[in-house]
Short mmCIF file of N, CA and C in Angstrom, two decimals:
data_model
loop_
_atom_site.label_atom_id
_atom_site.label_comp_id
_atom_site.label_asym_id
_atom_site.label_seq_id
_atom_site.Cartn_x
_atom_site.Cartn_y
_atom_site.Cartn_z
N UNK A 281 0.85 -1.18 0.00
CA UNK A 281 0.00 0.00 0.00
C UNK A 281 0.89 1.24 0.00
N UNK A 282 0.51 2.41 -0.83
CA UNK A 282 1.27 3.04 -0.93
C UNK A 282 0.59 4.63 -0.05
N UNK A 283 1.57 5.36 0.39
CA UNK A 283 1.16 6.35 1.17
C UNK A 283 0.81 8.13 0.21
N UNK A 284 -0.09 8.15 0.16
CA UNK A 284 -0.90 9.48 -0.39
C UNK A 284 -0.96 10.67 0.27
N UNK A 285 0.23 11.15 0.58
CA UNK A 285 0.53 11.93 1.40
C UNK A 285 -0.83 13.24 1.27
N UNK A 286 -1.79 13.27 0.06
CA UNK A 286 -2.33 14.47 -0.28
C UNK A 286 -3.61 14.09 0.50
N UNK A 287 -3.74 12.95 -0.07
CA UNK A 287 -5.36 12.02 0.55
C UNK A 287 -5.27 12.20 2.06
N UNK A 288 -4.21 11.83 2.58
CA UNK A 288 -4.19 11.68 3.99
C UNK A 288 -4.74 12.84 4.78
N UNK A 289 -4.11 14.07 3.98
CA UNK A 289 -4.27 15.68 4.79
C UNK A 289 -5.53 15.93 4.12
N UNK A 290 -5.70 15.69 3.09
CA UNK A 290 -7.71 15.62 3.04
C UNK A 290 -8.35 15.26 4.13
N UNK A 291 -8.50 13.93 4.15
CA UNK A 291 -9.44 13.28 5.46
C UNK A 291 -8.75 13.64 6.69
N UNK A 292 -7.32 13.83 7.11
CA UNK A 292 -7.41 14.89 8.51
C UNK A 292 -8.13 16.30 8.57
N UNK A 293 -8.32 17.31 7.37
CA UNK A 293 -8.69 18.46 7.46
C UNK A 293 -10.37 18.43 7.96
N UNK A 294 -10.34 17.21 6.96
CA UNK A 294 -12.24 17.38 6.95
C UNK A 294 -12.55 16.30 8.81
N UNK A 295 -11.45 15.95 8.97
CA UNK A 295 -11.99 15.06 10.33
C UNK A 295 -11.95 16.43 11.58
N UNK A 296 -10.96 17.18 11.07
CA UNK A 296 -10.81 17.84 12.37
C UNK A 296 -11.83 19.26 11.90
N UNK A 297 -12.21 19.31 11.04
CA UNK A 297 -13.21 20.33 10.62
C UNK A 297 -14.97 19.85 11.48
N UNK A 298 -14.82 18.67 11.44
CA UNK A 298 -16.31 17.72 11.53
C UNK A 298 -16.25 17.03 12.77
N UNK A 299 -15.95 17.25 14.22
CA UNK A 299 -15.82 17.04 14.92
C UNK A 299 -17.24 16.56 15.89
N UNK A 300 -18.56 17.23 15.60
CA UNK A 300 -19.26 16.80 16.80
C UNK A 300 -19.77 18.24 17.68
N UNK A 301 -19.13 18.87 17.65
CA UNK A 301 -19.47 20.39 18.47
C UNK A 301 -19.12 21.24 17.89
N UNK A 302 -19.16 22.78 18.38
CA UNK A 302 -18.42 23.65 17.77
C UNK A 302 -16.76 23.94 18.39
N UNK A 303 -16.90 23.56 19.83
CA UNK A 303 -15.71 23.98 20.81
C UNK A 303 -14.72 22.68 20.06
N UNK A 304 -15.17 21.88 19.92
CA UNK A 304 -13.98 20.78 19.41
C UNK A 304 -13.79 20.82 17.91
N UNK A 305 -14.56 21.61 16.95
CA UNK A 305 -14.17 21.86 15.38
C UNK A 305 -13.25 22.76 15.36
N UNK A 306 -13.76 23.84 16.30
CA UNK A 306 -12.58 25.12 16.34
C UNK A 306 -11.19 24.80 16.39
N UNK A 307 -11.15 23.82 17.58
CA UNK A 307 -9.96 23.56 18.46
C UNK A 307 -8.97 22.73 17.36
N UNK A 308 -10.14 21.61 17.02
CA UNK A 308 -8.89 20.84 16.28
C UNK A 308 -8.72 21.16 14.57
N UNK A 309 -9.73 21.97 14.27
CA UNK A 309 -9.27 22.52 12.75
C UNK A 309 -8.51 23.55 12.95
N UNK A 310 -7.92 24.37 14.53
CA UNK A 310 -6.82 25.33 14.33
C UNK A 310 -6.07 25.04 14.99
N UNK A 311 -5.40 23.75 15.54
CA UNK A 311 -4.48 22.79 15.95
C UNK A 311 -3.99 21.80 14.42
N UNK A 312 -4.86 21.79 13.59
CA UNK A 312 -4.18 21.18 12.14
C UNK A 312 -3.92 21.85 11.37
N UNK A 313 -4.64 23.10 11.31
CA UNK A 313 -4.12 24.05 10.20
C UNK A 313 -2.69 24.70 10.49
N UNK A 314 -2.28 24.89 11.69
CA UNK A 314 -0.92 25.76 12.27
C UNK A 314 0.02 24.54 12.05
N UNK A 315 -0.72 22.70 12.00
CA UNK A 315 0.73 22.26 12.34
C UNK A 315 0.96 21.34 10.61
N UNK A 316 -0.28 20.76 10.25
CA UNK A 316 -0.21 19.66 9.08
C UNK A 316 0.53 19.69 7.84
N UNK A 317 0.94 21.25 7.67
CA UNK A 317 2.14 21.24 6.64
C UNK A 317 3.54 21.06 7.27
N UNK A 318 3.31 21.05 8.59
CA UNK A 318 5.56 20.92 9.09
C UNK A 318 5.14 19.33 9.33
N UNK A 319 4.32 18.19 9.30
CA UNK A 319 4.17 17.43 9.82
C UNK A 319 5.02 16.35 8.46
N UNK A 320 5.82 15.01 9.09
CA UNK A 320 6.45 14.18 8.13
C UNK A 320 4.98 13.29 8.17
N UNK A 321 5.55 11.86 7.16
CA UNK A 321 4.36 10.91 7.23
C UNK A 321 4.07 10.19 8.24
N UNK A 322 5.01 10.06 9.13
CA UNK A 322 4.82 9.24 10.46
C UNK A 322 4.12 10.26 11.15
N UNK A 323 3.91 11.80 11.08
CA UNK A 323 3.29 12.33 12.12
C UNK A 323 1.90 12.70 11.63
N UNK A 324 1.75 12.63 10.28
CA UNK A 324 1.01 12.46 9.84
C UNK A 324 -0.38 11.13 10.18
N UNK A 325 0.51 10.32 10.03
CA UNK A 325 -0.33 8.94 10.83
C UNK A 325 -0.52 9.24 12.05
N UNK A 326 0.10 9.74 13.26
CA UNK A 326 0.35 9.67 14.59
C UNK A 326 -1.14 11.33 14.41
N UNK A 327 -1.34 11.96 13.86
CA UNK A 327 -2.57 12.99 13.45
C UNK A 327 -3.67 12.48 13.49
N UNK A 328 -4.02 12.02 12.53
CA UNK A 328 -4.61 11.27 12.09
C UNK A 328 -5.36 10.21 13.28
N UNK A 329 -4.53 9.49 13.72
CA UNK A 329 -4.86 8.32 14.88
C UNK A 329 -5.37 9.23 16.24
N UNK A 330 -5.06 10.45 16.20
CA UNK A 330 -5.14 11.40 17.11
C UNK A 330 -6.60 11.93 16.86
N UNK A 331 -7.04 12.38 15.78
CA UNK A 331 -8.21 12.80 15.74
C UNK A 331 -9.24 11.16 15.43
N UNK A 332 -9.00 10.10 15.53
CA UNK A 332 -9.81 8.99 15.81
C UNK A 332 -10.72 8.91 17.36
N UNK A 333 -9.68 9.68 18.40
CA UNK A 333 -10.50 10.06 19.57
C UNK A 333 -11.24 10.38 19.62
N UNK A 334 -12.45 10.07 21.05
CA UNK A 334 -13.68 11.00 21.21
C UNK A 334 -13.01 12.09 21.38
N UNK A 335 -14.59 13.36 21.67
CA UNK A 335 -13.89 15.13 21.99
C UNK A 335 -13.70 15.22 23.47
N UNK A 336 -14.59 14.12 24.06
CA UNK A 336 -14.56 14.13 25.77
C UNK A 336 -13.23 14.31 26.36
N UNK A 337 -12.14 13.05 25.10
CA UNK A 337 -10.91 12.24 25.63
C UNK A 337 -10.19 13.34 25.15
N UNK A 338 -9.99 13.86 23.92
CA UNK A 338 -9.41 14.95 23.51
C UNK A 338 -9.30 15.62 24.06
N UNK A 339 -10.29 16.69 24.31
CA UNK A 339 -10.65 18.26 25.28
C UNK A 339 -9.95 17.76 26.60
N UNK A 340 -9.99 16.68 27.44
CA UNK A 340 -9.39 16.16 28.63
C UNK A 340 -7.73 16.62 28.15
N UNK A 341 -7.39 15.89 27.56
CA UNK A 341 -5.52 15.55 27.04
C UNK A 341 -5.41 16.54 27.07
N UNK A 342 -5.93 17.89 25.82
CA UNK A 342 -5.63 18.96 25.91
C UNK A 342 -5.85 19.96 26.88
N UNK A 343 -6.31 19.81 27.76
CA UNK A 343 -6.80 20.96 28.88
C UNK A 343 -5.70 20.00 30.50
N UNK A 344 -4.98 18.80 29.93
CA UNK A 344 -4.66 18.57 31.36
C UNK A 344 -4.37 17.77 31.81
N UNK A 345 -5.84 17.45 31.59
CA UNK A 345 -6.83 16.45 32.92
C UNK A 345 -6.51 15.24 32.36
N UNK A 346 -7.20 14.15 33.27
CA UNK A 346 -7.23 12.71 32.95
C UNK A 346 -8.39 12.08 32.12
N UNK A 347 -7.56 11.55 31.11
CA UNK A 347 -8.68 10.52 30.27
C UNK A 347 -8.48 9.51 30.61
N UNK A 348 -9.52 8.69 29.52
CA UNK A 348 -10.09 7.46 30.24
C UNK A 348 -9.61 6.50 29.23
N UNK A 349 -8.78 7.02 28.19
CA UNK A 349 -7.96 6.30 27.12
C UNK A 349 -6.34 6.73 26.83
N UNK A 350 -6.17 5.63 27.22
CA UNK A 350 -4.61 5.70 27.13
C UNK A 350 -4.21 6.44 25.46
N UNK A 351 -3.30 7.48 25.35
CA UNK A 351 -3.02 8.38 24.58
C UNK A 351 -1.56 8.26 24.32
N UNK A 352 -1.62 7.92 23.29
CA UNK A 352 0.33 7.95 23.11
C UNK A 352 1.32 8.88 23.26
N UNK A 353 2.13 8.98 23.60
CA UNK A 353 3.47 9.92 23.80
C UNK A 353 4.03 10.03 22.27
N UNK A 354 3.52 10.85 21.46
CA UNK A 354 4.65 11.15 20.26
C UNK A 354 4.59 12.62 20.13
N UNK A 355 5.21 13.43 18.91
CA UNK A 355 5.65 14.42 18.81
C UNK A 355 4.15 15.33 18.62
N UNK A 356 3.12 14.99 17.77
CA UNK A 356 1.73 15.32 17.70
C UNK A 356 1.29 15.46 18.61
N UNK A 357 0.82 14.43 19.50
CA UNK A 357 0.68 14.23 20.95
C UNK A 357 1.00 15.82 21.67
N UNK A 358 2.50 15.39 21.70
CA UNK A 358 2.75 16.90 22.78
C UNK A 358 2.55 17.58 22.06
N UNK A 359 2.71 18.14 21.06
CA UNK A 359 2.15 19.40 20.19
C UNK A 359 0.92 20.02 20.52
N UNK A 360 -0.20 19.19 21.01
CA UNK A 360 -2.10 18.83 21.19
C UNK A 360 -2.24 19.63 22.35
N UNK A 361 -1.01 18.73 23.29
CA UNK A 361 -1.05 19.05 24.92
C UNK A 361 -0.63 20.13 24.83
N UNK A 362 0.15 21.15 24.30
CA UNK A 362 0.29 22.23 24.35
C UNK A 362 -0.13 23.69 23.95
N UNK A 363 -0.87 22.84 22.87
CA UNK A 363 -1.47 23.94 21.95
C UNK A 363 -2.31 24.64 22.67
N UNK A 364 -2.56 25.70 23.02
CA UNK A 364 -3.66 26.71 23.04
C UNK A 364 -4.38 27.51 22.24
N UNK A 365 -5.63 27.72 22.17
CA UNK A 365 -6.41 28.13 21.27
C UNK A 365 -6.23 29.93 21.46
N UNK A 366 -5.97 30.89 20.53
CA UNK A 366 -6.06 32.43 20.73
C UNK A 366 -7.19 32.93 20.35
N UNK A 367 -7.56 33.38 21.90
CA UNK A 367 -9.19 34.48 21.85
C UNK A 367 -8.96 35.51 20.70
#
């Protein structure tokens, strides 16, 4: 199988665009737009697998707190945990 680097950032844009709420479309369509062009293909996947989360487990990771799903340690990851959204 070969990797479509274009396809891939399609279906992340539109996943993190289509989230479920408005507080979690905002968050994660301007957490992908600032990062999905510096991203390689492995972080790309590691994105990707990231927005497969609920927003419950998400909004948790990112604000802190404790989820209820174990969340991987990669470079995306901390990127998430750090990101803050600007009023």
């Amino acid at each position: 199988m070969t990797f479509n680097k274009k396809e891939i950032k399609k279906r992340i844009i539109y996943r993190s665009n289509y989230r479920g709420s408005k507080e979690m479309d905002f968050l994660m369509t301007s957490f992908t737009n600032k990062y999905i062009d510096s991203l390689n293909d492995n972080e790309l996947v590691d994105l990707s697998n990231l927005l497969n989360l609920d927003d419950e487990n998400l909004y948790s990771f990112n604000q802190g707190k404790k989820t209820s799903k174990e969340i991987p340690n990669n470079k995306v990851t901390n990127l998430f945990k750090l990101f803050e959204l600007k009023k």
